[in-house]
CSV table of C-alpha atoms (C1' of nucleotides) in Angstrom, one decimal:
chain,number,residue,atom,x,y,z
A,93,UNK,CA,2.5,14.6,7.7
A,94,UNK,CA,2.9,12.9,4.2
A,95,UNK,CA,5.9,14.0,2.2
A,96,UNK,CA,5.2,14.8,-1.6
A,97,UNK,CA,7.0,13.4,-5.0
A,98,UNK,CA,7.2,9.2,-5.1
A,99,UNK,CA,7.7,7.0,-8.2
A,100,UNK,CA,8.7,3.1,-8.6
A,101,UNK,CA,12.0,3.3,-10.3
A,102,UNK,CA,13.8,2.2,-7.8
A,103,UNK,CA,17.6,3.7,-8.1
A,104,UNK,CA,17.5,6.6,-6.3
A,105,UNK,CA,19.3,6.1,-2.8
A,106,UNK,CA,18.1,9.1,-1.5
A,107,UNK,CA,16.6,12.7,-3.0
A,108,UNK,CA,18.8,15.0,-2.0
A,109,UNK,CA,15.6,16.5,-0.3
A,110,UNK,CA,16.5,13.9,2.0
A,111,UNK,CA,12.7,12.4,3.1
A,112,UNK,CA,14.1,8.7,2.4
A,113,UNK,CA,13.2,6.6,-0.9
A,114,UNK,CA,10.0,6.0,-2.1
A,115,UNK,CA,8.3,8.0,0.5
A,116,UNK,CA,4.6,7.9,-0.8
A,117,UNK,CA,4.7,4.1,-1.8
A,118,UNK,CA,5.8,3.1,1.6
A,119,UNK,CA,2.2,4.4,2.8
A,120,UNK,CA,0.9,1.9,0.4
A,121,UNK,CA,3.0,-0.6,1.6
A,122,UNK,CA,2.4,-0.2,4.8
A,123,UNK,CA,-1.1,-0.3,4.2
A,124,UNK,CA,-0.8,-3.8,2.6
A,125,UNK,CA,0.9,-5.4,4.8
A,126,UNK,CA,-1.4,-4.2,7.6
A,127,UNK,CA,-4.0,-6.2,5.3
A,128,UNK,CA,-2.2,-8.9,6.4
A,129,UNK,CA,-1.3,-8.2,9.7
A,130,UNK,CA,-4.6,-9.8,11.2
A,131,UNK,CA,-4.9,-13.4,12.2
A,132,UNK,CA,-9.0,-13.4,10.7
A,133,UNK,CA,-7.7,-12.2,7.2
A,134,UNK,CA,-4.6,-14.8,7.2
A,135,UNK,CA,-6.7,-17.4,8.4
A,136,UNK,CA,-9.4,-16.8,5.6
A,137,UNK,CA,-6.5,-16.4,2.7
A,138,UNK,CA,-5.0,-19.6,3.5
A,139,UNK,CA,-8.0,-21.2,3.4
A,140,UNK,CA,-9.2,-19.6,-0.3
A,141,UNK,CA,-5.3,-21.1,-1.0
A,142,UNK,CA,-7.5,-24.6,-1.4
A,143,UNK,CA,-9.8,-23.1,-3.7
A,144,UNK,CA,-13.0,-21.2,-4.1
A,145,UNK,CA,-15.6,-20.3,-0.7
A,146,UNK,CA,-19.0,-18.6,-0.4
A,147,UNK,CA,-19.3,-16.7,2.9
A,148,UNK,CA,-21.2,-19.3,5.4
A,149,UNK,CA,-18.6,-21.9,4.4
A,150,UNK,CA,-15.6,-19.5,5.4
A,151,UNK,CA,-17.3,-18.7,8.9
A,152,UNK,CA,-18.2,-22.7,9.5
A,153,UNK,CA,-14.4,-23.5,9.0
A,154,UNK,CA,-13.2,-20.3,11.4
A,155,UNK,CA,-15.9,-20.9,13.6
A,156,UNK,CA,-16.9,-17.4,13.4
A,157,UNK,CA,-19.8,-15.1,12.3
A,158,UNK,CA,-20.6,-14.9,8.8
A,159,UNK,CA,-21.0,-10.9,9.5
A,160,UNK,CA,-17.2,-11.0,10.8
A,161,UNK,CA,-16.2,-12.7,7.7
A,162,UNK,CA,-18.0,-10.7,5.5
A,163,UNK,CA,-16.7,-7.5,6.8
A,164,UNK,CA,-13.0,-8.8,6.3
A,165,UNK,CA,-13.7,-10.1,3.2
A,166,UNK,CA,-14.7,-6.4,2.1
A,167,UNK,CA,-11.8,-5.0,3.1
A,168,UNK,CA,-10.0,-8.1,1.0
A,169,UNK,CA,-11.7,-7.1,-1.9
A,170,UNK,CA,-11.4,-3.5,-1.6
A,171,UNK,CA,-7.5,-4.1,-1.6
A,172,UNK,CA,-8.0,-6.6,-4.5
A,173,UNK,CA,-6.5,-9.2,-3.1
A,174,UNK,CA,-9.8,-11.4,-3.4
A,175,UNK,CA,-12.6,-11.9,-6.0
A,176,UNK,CA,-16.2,-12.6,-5.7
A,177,UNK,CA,-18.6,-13.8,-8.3
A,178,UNK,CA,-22.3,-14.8,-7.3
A,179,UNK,CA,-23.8,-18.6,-7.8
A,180,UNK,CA,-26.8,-18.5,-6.7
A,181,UNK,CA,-27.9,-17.2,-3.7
A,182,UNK,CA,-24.2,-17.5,-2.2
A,183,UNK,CA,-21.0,-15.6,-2.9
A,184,UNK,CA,-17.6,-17.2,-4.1
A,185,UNK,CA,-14.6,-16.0,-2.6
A,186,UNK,CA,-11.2,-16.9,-4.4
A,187,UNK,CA,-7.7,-15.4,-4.3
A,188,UNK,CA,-7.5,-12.7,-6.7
A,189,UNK,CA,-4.3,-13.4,-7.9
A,190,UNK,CA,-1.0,-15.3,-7.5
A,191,UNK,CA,0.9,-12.4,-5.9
A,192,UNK,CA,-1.0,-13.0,-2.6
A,193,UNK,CA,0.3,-16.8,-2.7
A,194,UNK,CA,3.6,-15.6,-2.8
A,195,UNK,CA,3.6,-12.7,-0.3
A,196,UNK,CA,1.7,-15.3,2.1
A,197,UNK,CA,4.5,-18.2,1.3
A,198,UNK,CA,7.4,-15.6,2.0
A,199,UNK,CA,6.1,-14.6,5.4
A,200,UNK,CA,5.5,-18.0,6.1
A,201,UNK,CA,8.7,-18.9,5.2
A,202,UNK,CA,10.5,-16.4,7.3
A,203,UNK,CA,8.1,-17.7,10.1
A,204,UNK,CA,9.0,-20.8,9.9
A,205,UNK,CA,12.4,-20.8,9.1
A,206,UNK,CA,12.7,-17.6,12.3
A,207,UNK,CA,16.4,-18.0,13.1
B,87,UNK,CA,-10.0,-18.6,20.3
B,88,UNK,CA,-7.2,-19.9,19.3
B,89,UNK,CA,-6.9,-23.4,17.4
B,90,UNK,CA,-4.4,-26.5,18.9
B,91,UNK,CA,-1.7,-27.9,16.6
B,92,UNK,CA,0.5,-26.6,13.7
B,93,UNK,CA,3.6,-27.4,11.8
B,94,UNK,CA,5.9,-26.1,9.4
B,95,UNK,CA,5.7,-29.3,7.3
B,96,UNK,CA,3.3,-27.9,5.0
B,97,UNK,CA,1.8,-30.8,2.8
B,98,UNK,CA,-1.6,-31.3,4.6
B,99,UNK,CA,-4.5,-29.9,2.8
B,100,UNK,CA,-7.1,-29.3,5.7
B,101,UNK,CA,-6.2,-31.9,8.5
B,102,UNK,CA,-9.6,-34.4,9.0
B,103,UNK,CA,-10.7,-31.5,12.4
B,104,UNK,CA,-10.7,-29.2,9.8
B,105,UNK,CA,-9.5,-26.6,11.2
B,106,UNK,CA,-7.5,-25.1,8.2
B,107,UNK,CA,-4.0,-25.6,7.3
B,108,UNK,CA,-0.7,-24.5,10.0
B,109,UNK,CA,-3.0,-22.9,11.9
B,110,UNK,CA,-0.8,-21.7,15.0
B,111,UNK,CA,1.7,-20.5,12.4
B,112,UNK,CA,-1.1,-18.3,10.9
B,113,UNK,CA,-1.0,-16.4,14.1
B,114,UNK,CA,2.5,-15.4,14.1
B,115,UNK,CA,1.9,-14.9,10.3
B,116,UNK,CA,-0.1,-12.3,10.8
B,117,UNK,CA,1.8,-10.9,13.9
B,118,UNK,CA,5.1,-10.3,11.6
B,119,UNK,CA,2.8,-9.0,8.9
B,120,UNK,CA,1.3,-6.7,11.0
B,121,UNK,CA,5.0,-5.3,12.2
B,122,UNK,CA,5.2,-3.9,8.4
B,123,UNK,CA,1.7,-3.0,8.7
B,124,UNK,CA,2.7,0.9,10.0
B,125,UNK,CA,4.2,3.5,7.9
B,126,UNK,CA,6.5,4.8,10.5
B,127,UNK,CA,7.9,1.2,11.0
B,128,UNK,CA,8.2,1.0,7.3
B,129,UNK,CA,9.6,3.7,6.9
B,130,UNK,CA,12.5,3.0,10.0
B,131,UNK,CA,13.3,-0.3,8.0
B,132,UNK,CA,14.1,1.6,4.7
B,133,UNK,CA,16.2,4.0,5.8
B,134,UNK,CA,17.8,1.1,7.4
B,135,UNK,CA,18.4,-0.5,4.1
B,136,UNK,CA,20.9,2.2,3.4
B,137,UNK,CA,22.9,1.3,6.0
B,138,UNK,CA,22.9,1.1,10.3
B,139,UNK,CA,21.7,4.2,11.9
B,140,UNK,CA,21.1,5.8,15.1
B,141,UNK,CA,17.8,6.6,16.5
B,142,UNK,CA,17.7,10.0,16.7
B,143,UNK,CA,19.4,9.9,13.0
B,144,UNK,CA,16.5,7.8,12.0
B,145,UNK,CA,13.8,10.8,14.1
B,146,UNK,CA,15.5,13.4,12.0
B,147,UNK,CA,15.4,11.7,8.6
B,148,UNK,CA,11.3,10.9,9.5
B,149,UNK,CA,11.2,13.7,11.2
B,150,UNK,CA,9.7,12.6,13.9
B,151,UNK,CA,10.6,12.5,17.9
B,152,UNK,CA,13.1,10.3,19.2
B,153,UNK,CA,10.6,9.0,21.8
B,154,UNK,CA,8.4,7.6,19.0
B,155,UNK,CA,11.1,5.8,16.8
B,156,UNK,CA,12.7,4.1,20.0
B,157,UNK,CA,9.5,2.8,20.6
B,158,UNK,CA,8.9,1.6,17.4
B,159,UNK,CA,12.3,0.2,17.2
B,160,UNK,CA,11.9,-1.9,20.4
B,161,UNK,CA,9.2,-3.6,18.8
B,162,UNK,CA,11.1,-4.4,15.4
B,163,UNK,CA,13.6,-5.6,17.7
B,164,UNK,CA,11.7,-7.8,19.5
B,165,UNK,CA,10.9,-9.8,16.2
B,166,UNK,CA,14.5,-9.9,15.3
B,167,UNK,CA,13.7,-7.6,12.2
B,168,UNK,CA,16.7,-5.0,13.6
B,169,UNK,CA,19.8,-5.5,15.8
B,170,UNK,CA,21.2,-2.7,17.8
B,171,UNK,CA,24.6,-2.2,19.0
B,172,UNK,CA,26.1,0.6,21.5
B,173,UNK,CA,28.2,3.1,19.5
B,174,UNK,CA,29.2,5.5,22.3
B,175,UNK,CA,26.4,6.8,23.7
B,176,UNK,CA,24.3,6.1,20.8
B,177,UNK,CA,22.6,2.7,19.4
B,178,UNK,CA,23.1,1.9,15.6
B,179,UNK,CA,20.9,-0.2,14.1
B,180,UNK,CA,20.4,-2.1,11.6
B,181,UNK,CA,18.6,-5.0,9.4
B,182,UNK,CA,18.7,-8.3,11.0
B,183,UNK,CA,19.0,-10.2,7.9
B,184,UNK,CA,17.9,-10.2,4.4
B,185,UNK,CA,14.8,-11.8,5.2
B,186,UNK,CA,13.8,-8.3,5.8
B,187,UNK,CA,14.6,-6.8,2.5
B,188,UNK,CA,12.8,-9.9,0.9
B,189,UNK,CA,9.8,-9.3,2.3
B,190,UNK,CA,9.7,-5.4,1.7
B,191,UNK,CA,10.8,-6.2,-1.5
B,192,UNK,CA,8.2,-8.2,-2.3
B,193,UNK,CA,5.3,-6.0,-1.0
B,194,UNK,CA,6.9,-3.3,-2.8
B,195,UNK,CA,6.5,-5.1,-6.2
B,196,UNK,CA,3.3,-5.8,-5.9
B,197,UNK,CA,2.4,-2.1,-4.8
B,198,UNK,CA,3.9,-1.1,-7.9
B,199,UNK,CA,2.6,-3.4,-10.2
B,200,UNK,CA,-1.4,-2.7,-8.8
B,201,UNK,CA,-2.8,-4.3,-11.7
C,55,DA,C1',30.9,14.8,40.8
C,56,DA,C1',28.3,17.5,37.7
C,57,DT,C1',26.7,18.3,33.1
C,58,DA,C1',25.5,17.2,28.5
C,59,DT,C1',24.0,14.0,25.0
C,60,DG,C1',21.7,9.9,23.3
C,61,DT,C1',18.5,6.3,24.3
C,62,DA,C1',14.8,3.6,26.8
C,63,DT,C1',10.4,3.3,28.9
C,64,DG,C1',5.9,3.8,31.6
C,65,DA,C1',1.6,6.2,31.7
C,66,DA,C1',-2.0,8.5,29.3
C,67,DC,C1',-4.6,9.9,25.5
C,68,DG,C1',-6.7,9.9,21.0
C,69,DA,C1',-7.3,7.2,17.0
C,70,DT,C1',-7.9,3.0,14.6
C,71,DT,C1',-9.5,-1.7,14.4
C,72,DG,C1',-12.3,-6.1,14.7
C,73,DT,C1',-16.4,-8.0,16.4
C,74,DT,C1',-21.2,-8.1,17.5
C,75,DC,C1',-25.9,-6.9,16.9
C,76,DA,C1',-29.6,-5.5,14.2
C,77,DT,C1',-31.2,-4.9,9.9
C,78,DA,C1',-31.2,-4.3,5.0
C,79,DT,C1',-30.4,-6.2,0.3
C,80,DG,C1',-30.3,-10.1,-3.1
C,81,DA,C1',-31.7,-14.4,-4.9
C,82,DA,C1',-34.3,-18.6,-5.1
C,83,DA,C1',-38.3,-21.6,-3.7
C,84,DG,C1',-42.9,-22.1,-2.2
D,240,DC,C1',-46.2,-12.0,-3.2
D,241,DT,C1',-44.2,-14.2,0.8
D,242,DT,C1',-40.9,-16.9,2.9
D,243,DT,C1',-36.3,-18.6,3.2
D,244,DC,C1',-31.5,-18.7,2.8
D,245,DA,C1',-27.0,-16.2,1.9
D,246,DT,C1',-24.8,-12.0,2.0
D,247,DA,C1',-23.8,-7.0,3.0
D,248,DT,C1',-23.6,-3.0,5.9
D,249,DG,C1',-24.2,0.7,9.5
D,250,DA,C1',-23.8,1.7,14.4
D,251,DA,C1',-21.7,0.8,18.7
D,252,DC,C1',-18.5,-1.0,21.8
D,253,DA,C1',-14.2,-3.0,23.6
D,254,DA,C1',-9.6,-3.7,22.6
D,255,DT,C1',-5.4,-2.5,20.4
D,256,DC,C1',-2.2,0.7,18.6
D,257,DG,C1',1.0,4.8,17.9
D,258,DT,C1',2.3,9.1,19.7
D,259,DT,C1',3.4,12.4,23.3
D,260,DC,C1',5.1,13.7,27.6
D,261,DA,C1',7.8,13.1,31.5
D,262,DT,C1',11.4,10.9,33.3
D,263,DA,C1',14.9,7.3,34.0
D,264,DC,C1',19.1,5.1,32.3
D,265,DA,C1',23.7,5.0,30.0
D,266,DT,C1',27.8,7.0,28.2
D,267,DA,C1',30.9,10.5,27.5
D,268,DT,C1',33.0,15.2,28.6
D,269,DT,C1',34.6,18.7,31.7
DNA sequence: AATATGTATGAACGATTGTTCATATGAAAG
DNA sequence: CTTTCATATGAACAATCGTTCATACATATT
C-alpha cells in the first residue's frame, strides 16, 4: 500500500514515477494531525497552553477519568508533543514544545476565522 | 458531554466555571484536525496543491478506486477544504483557499524538523 | 433513445479508536 | 512493612471510520 523513496526537500513537483510529492512524509503527517483530530487531546493541550498539570488535575478540569487522560496523554508523549517529569507522587504534564502552540493557534485560527 | 459557551475572542485564561479556554471551538478544532488526520485525504489535498483535478484523475494518481476518493472528497468538501465544479461530465476540484496549504504546511514542517 | 463515461451515494464489513474497568506500578506517609 | 495517593496499563467493548460493492445520477456521444 505504501509507496517507497520520500525526503523533505521540498522542490520536486512530482517524480516522474508519478506517486505525488512527499509520499512517505504524508503518512507522518497524517498521523499527526490525527493526534489532533480528537476533542480529549485538544481539550487537554489547550489547557497545558496555561502551564504545567499532573494527571488528577487534567481529569478534574475535563471532568473525566484520570485512566482516560492518562491513556491520551501516552499517546501525547509518544508523539512528543508533551513532557512529563515526576514531583512527587504526581506527574507534570507540559507542552513539549512551541511547535504545538502554533499548529493549535493555526487551526484555531482557521476555525474561527471559517469563511 | 459537551461543555456550554465559547468564543473566538481569546483573552480569557480559564473562565471562573473553569471549564478550560473556547471550549466549543475545541470541538470543531479537533473535527478539522481530524479531516487531515487520514493519509488518503492527505494525500487528495496534495495532489490538489498542483493544481484542480478530477476524481478519477486523483484515484489513478493514489491509485486507488474512484468510489473511495469521491467519498473522501465529499467530506473535505463539506468543511470547505475543496470546491468542485462540473467540467463536462467530470468534477474538478480543487483547494478552497490557502488556509489549506497553511495548515499542511505547517504540519509538514514540523514532521520534518522531528527534533 | 440507447450507450458510454464520470461521479455520487447507501449499505455492509473489517479495522481502528476512545473509554471503562480492573489491576499493577511508583512514591510518600504512617 | 503497610497503607494511601497518584499514575500507568492491559483487556474488553461500543462507537467511529475508511474501503468496497452495487447501483443510481449526470453528462456527453452516437
Amino acid at each position: 500500500m505504501k509507496q517507497p523513496v520520500a525526503s523533505c526537500d521540498g522542490r520536486h513537483p512530482h517524480p516522474p514515477g508519478g506517486g505525488g510529492p512527499d509520499e512517505e512524509k504524508l503518512y507522518d503527517l497524517a498521523d499527526l494531525f490525527r493526534l489532533f483530530g480528537d476533542s480529549t487531546r485538544v481539550r487537554i493541550l489547550y489547557q497545558l497552553m496555561e502551564g504545567p498539570l499532573c494527571v488528577c488535575d487534567i481529569a478534574a478540569r475535563l471532568d473525566m477519568t484520570q485512566s482516560a487522560i492518562s491513556h491520551q496523554l501516552r499517546l501525547l508523549k509518544q508523539a512528543k508533543l508533551v513532557r512529563s517529569r515526576r514531583s512527587g507522587k504526581a506527574s507534570m504534564y507540559s507542552l513539549a514544545d512551541d511547535h504545538v502552540r502554533t499548529i493549535l493557534d493555526q487551526g484555531m485560527e482557521h476555525v474561527c476565522e471559517e469563511i
